[in-house]
């Protein structure tokens, strides 16, 4: 027999039938901020070919397609910066150098703008502190898990964030900031989730939720399992995984020897599932909106939604939409 008072979190994992007291659960999964490493690194998997957007993505990376006047990757990087992340790690592929150039200094452009008295503030988000952007190559498209594994040398022994630029997350504060705040309370591994209608569940990976954690208004829950695209009648919840993660560095060792999963690819979901029970694992229900910009319809929806909210053009866009719908 084990002593739950000594084993803490492991006592909960080894005895899944034992009722979980939320306050006790929070106590055993939390550690003082003096011993928990902060989240300062973020991995952005941007090696995809963007075939769903051909021919637009034949020469332009999908991540640089604009939502109004900001490329998708800019939204994700801004979200990471808001959360206090300092080091941006792009996992790229062939033909993706323009992503890095977007965050570089464009001397000719800036010189021309200055000479013409143009406002330079529009370029502020595209400037990166030297050394804060690092790229690694994923030479073969072997899946999201493999892409993350490619960044192992840069991640090292630190916890890190993952942001999928295809998922445009809109909220105040942003999704990653909400997750970092939760991480500062409970540590371990976290994923962002959103609640969707039951009929949408078979299109996504969903969580098997456990106890809600006190102090987060039901937004933070224990994760007991992960299920990929379950039928409606077998889905453990309607909380879908939504493209934002905070993971401990041990996931890299799990990915190191992991075989191929669904679609013949190395799946990040499979690696995370193996960590449940070995480390604290929670889901943060994002208080905001998600746009699936990996699909054409989601991209159009995001463009329209963001344009309607712009004070400099929202009313005109609304008038255009109303006119087209007549």
Short mmCIF file of C-alpha atoms in Angstrom, two decimals:
data_model
loop_
_atom_site.label_atom_id
_atom_site.label_comp_id
_atom_site.label_asym_id
_atom_site.label_seq_id
_atom_site.Cartn_x
_atom_site.Cartn_y
_atom_site.Cartn_z
CA UNK A 1 0.00 0.00 0.00
CA UNK A 2 1.12 3.54 -0.64
CA UNK A 3 0.92 6.55 1.60
CA UNK A 4 -1.18 9.20 -0.19
CA UNK A 5 0.13 11.88 2.12
CA UNK A 6 3.65 11.25 0.85
CA UNK A 7 2.93 10.43 -2.78
CA UNK A 8 0.63 13.41 -3.45
CA UNK A 9 -0.16 13.58 -7.16
CA UNK A 10 0.92 9.97 -7.72
CA UNK A 11 -1.66 8.85 -5.17
CA UNK A 12 -4.37 10.31 -7.38
CA UNK A 13 -2.94 8.73 -10.55
CA UNK A 14 -2.47 5.27 -9.03
CA UNK A 15 -6.01 5.21 -7.69
CA UNK A 16 -8.20 6.77 -10.41
CA UNK A 17 -11.40 5.70 -8.65
CA UNK A 18 -10.54 7.78 -5.60
CA UNK A 19 -12.66 10.99 -5.51
CA UNK A 20 -10.46 14.00 -6.20
CA UNK A 21 -10.71 16.87 -3.77
CA UNK A 22 -10.09 19.97 -5.89
CA UNK A 23 -8.35 21.95 -3.15
CA UNK A 24 -6.05 19.04 -2.28
CA UNK A 25 -5.41 18.35 -5.96
CA UNK A 26 -4.35 21.95 -6.48
CA UNK A 27 -2.05 21.76 -3.49
CA UNK A 28 -0.20 18.64 -4.62
CA UNK A 29 0.18 19.74 -8.23
CA UNK A 30 1.36 23.24 -7.38
CA UNK A 31 4.91 24.10 -6.46
CA UNK A 32 6.31 27.43 -5.30
CA UNK A 33 7.25 29.84 -8.07
CA UNK A 34 10.83 29.74 -6.74
CA UNK A 35 11.16 26.14 -8.01
CA UNK A 36 9.02 26.29 -11.16
CA UNK A 37 10.75 27.38 -14.33
CA UNK A 38 8.92 30.19 -16.17
CA UNK A 39 7.66 29.82 -19.74
CA UNK A 40 10.10 31.82 -21.86
CA UNK A 41 10.32 29.72 -25.04
CA UNK A 42 7.67 28.98 -27.65
CA UNK A 43 7.75 26.61 -30.62
CA UNK A 44 5.86 27.51 -33.80
CA UNK A 45 5.49 24.59 -36.26
CA UNK A 46 5.50 26.38 -39.63
CA UNK A 47 6.91 23.76 -42.01
CA UNK A 48 3.59 22.80 -43.63
CA UNK A 49 3.09 23.12 -47.37
CA UNK A 50 -0.28 24.84 -47.18
CA UNK A 51 -1.74 22.72 -49.97
CA UNK A 52 -5.32 23.66 -49.09
CA UNK A 53 -4.56 27.24 -50.16
CA UNK A 54 -2.86 26.55 -53.48
CA UNK A 55 -2.02 28.30 -55.71
CA UNK A 56 -1.70 31.22 -53.22
CA UNK A 57 0.84 29.26 -51.16
CA UNK A 58 3.00 28.08 -54.05
CA UNK A 59 5.54 30.84 -53.38
CA UNK A 60 4.21 32.46 -50.17
CA UNK A 61 4.16 30.61 -46.84
CA UNK A 62 0.64 29.98 -45.61
CA UNK A 63 1.58 31.62 -42.31
CA UNK A 64 2.12 34.93 -44.13
CA UNK A 65 -1.37 35.06 -45.62
CA UNK A 66 -2.96 38.19 -44.14
CA UNK A 67 -6.04 38.53 -41.98
CA UNK A 68 -6.83 42.08 -43.16
CA UNK A 69 -3.30 43.54 -42.91
CA UNK A 70 -1.50 41.26 -40.43
CA UNK A 71 -0.20 37.83 -41.41
CA UNK A 72 -1.32 34.81 -39.43
CA UNK A 73 2.12 34.30 -37.90
CA UNK A 74 2.11 37.86 -36.57
CA UNK A 75 -1.05 37.21 -34.56
CA UNK A 76 0.53 34.12 -32.98
CA UNK A 77 3.83 35.82 -32.18
CA UNK A 78 2.03 38.81 -30.66
CA UNK A 79 0.02 36.41 -28.50
CA UNK A 80 3.22 34.76 -27.28
CA UNK A 81 4.89 38.08 -26.50
CA UNK A 82 1.85 39.20 -24.50
CA UNK A 83 2.31 36.07 -22.38
CA UNK A 84 5.91 37.01 -21.53
CA UNK A 85 7.59 34.63 -23.97
CA UNK A 86 11.01 35.88 -25.06
CA UNK A 87 12.42 33.26 -27.44
CA UNK A 88 10.58 32.37 -30.64
CA UNK A 89 11.47 29.02 -32.24
CA UNK A 90 10.25 28.48 -35.80
CA UNK A 91 10.30 24.89 -37.08
CA UNK A 92 10.45 25.58 -40.79
CA UNK A 93 10.83 23.79 -44.10
CA UNK A 94 12.03 24.58 -47.59
CA UNK A 95 10.68 27.84 -48.99
CA UNK A 96 9.77 29.29 -45.59
CA UNK A 97 12.58 31.85 -45.20
CA UNK A 98 10.12 34.71 -45.76
CA UNK A 99 8.67 34.04 -42.30
CA UNK A 100 11.97 34.97 -40.67
CA UNK A 101 12.42 37.93 -43.02
CA UNK A 102 9.05 39.26 -41.86
CA UNK A 103 10.56 39.78 -38.40
CA UNK A 104 13.83 41.20 -39.74
CA UNK A 105 14.74 44.82 -40.40
CA UNK A 106 13.80 45.92 -43.94
CA UNK A 107 16.31 48.73 -44.47
CA UNK A 108 15.13 49.90 -47.90
CA UNK A 109 11.47 49.91 -46.87
CA UNK A 110 12.12 51.77 -43.63
CA UNK A 111 14.43 54.29 -45.28
CA UNK A 112 11.78 55.03 -47.92
CA UNK A 113 9.04 55.37 -45.31
CA UNK A 114 11.14 57.77 -43.21
CA UNK A 115 12.01 59.90 -46.22
CA UNK A 116 8.30 60.24 -46.99
CA UNK A 117 7.30 60.99 -43.41
CA UNK A 118 5.32 57.76 -43.00
CA UNK A 119 4.32 56.47 -39.57
CA UNK A 120 6.80 53.75 -38.59
CA UNK A 121 4.75 52.34 -35.72
CA UNK A 122 2.97 49.97 -38.08
CA UNK A 123 6.23 48.00 -38.32
CA UNK A 124 6.87 47.79 -34.56
CA UNK A 125 5.33 44.31 -34.11
CA UNK A 126 7.55 42.94 -36.89
CA UNK A 127 10.78 43.86 -35.13
CA UNK A 128 12.50 41.20 -33.03
CA UNK A 129 15.32 41.58 -30.55
CA UNK A 130 18.48 40.11 -32.14
CA UNK A 131 18.89 36.50 -31.07
CA UNK A 132 15.28 36.03 -29.95
CA UNK A 133 14.19 34.28 -33.16
CA UNK A 134 15.67 30.87 -33.91
CA UNK A 135 14.83 28.52 -36.77
CA UNK A 136 15.31 24.78 -37.17
CA UNK A 137 14.46 22.65 -40.18
CA UNK A 138 12.01 19.77 -40.39
CA UNK A 139 13.41 18.10 -43.49
CA UNK A 140 10.67 15.46 -43.77
CA UNK A 141 6.95 16.05 -43.08
CA UNK A 142 6.45 13.42 -40.37
CA UNK A 143 3.75 15.16 -38.34
CA UNK A 144 3.31 17.66 -35.54
CA UNK A 145 5.06 15.50 -32.95
CA UNK A 146 8.13 15.23 -35.16
CA UNK A 147 8.11 18.99 -35.79
CA UNK A 148 8.16 19.68 -32.06
CA UNK A 149 10.92 17.11 -31.54
CA UNK A 150 13.06 18.98 -34.09
CA UNK A 151 13.29 21.87 -31.59
CA UNK A 152 14.61 19.68 -28.75
CA UNK A 153 18.13 21.13 -28.68
CA UNK A 154 16.82 24.68 -28.30
CA UNK A 155 14.14 23.79 -25.76
CA UNK A 156 16.69 21.94 -23.63
CA UNK A 157 15.49 21.19 -20.11
CA UNK A 158 12.95 24.03 -19.92
CA UNK A 159 9.17 23.94 -20.13
CA UNK A 160 7.92 25.53 -23.34
CA UNK A 161 4.84 26.71 -25.18
CA UNK A 162 3.54 25.57 -28.55
CA UNK A 163 1.39 27.78 -30.77
CA UNK A 164 -0.16 26.56 -34.01
CA UNK A 165 -0.53 29.66 -36.22
CA UNK A 166 -3.43 28.11 -38.15
CA UNK A 167 -5.51 28.52 -35.01
CA UNK A 168 -6.26 32.23 -34.64
CA UNK A 169 -7.21 32.80 -31.01
CA UNK A 170 -8.83 36.13 -30.18
CA UNK A 171 -9.33 37.21 -26.58
CA UNK A 172 -8.35 39.70 -23.91
CA UNK A 173 -6.07 38.56 -22.43
CA UNK A 174 -4.84 36.28 -25.17
CA UNK A 175 -5.04 32.51 -25.00
CA UNK A 176 -1.37 31.92 -24.14
CA UNK A 177 -1.44 34.55 -21.41
CA UNK A 178 -4.43 32.79 -19.86
CA UNK A 179 -2.50 29.53 -20.02
CA UNK A 180 0.66 30.99 -18.48
CA UNK A 181 -1.40 32.38 -15.61
CA UNK A 182 -2.82 28.90 -15.03
CA UNK A 183 0.65 27.35 -15.29
CA UNK A 184 1.91 29.72 -12.61
CA UNK A 185 -0.71 28.20 -10.31
CA UNK A 186 -0.51 24.47 -11.06
CA UNK A 187 2.63 23.86 -13.15
CA UNK A 188 2.96 20.68 -15.18
CA UNK A 189 1.46 20.38 -18.65
CA UNK A 190 -1.49 22.35 -20.00
CA UNK A 191 -3.55 22.41 -23.17
CA UNK A 192 -6.07 24.94 -24.37
CA UNK A 193 -9.60 23.67 -24.99
CA UNK A 194 -12.86 25.11 -26.25
CA UNK A 195 -16.41 23.84 -25.84
CA UNK A 196 -18.17 23.09 -29.13
CA UNK A 197 -21.55 21.72 -30.15
CA UNK A 198 -21.83 17.93 -29.82
CA UNK A 199 -22.13 17.40 -33.57
CA UNK A 200 -18.72 19.05 -34.10
CA UNK A 201 -16.86 16.77 -31.68
CA UNK A 202 -15.97 14.01 -34.23
CA UNK A 203 -13.85 16.54 -36.13
CA UNK A 204 -11.41 17.17 -33.26
CA UNK A 205 -9.33 15.70 -30.51
CA UNK A 206 -11.14 16.02 -27.17
CA UNK A 207 -10.23 15.60 -23.52
CA UNK A 208 -11.58 13.28 -20.89
CA UNK A 209 -12.01 15.87 -18.11
CA UNK A 210 -11.55 15.29 -14.40
CA UNK A 211 -12.07 17.62 -11.47
CA UNK A 212 -12.32 21.38 -11.88
CA UNK A 213 -9.68 23.34 -10.00
CA UNK A 214 -10.81 25.92 -7.46
CA UNK A 215 -10.19 29.56 -8.24
CA UNK A 216 -10.56 29.35 -12.01
CA UNK A 217 -14.37 29.46 -12.39
CA UNK A 218 -14.41 26.03 -14.02
CA UNK A 219 -11.92 27.13 -16.68
CA UNK A 220 -9.15 24.83 -15.39
CA UNK A 221 -9.76 21.10 -15.23
CA UNK A 222 -7.73 17.96 -14.72
CA UNK A 223 -7.10 15.92 -17.88
CA UNK A 224 -7.61 12.18 -17.45
CA UNK A 225 -7.23 11.26 -21.11
CA UNK A 226 -7.15 12.42 -24.73
CA UNK A 227 -9.35 10.98 -27.47
CA UNK A 228 -8.81 11.70 -31.17
CA UNK A 229 -11.99 12.39 -33.18
CA UNK A 230 -14.44 10.23 -31.19
CA UNK A 231 -18.01 9.49 -32.34
CA UNK A 232 -20.60 11.71 -30.65
CA UNK A 233 -21.97 8.87 -28.54
CA UNK A 234 -18.51 7.89 -27.27
CA UNK A 235 -16.99 11.32 -26.72
CA UNK A 236 -15.96 11.89 -23.08
CA UNK A 237 -16.68 15.64 -23.40
CA UNK A 238 -17.27 18.44 -25.88
CA UNK A 239 -13.98 20.15 -24.98
CA UNK A 240 -11.75 20.17 -28.09
CA UNK A 241 -7.98 20.69 -28.15
CA UNK A 242 -7.38 24.07 -29.74
CA UNK A 243 -3.77 24.56 -30.81
CA UNK A 244 -2.09 25.98 -27.69
CA UNK A 245 0.08 23.95 -25.33
CA UNK A 246 2.49 24.31 -22.42
CA UNK A 247 4.59 21.17 -22.03
CA UNK A 248 7.43 19.97 -19.87
CA UNK A 249 10.71 19.05 -21.63
CA UNK A 250 10.17 15.34 -20.89
CA UNK A 251 7.81 15.23 -23.88
CA UNK A 252 10.89 15.40 -26.11
CA UNK A 253 12.18 12.11 -24.69
CA UNK A 254 8.76 10.57 -25.26
CA UNK A 255 8.79 11.75 -28.88
CA UNK A 256 12.34 10.46 -29.36
CA UNK A 257 11.28 6.82 -29.52
CA UNK A 258 7.64 7.20 -30.50
CA UNK A 259 6.39 5.35 -33.54
CA UNK A 260 4.03 6.66 -36.18
CA UNK A 261 0.37 7.03 -35.30
CA UNK A 262 -2.71 8.24 -37.15
CA UNK A 263 -2.04 9.19 -40.75
CA UNK A 264 1.40 7.56 -40.65
CA UNK A 265 2.75 10.55 -38.72
CA UNK A 266 4.33 11.05 -35.30
CA UNK A 267 1.47 12.54 -33.32
CA UNK A 268 1.95 15.02 -30.48
CA UNK A 269 -1.36 13.86 -28.98
CA UNK A 270 0.05 10.34 -28.54
CA UNK A 271 3.08 11.68 -26.67
CA UNK A 272 0.94 13.84 -24.41
CA UNK A 273 -1.34 10.90 -23.61
CA UNK A 274 1.67 8.96 -22.32
CA UNK A 275 2.51 11.79 -19.92
CA UNK A 276 -0.91 11.84 -18.28
CA UNK A 277 -0.48 10.29 -14.86
CA UNK A 278 3.29 10.72 -14.89
CA UNK A 279 3.02 14.52 -14.56
CA UNK A 280 0.23 16.98 -13.70
CA UNK A 281 -1.92 17.61 -16.79
CA UNK A 282 -4.65 20.25 -17.04
CA UNK A 283 -6.86 21.90 -19.64
CA UNK A 284 -7.57 25.63 -19.76
CA UNK A 285 -10.94 26.49 -21.29
CA UNK A 286 -10.12 29.54 -23.37
CA UNK A 287 -12.25 32.60 -22.70
CA UNK A 288 -12.31 33.94 -26.24
CA UNK A 289 -12.90 33.01 -29.87
CA UNK A 290 -11.14 30.57 -32.18
CA UNK A 291 -10.92 30.73 -35.96
CA UNK A 292 -9.69 27.70 -37.91
CA UNK A 293 -7.59 29.47 -40.50
CA UNK A 294 -6.29 26.18 -41.83
CA UNK A 295 -9.53 25.97 -43.82
CA UNK A 296 -10.69 28.42 -46.47
CA UNK A 297 -14.04 29.02 -44.79
CA UNK A 298 -12.37 29.64 -41.43
CA UNK A 299 -9.91 32.01 -43.06
CA UNK A 300 -12.69 34.02 -44.69
CA UNK A 301 -14.65 34.06 -41.42
CA UNK A 302 -11.62 35.34 -39.50
CA UNK A 303 -10.95 38.04 -42.08
CA UNK A 304 -14.54 39.27 -41.97
CA UNK A 305 -14.75 39.13 -38.16
CA UNK A 306 -11.48 41.01 -37.63
CA UNK A 307 -12.36 43.60 -40.28
CA UNK A 308 -15.75 44.26 -38.68
CA UNK A 309 -14.03 45.01 -35.36
CA UNK A 310 -11.58 47.52 -36.82
CA UNK A 311 -12.51 51.09 -35.85
CA UNK A 312 -10.95 52.40 -39.07
CA UNK A 313 -13.02 50.20 -41.39
CA UNK A 314 -15.62 48.21 -39.48
CA UNK A 315 -18.62 50.27 -40.47
CA UNK A 316 -17.67 50.33 -44.15
CA UNK A 317 -17.10 46.56 -44.15
CA UNK A 318 -20.53 46.05 -42.59
CA UNK A 319 -22.10 48.17 -45.32
CA UNK A 320 -20.28 46.19 -48.00
CA UNK A 321 -21.43 42.88 -46.48
CA UNK A 322 -25.02 44.06 -46.27
CA UNK A 323 -24.92 45.24 -49.86
CA UNK A 324 -23.51 41.92 -51.11
CA UNK A 325 -26.14 39.97 -49.19
CA UNK A 326 -29.06 41.79 -50.79
#
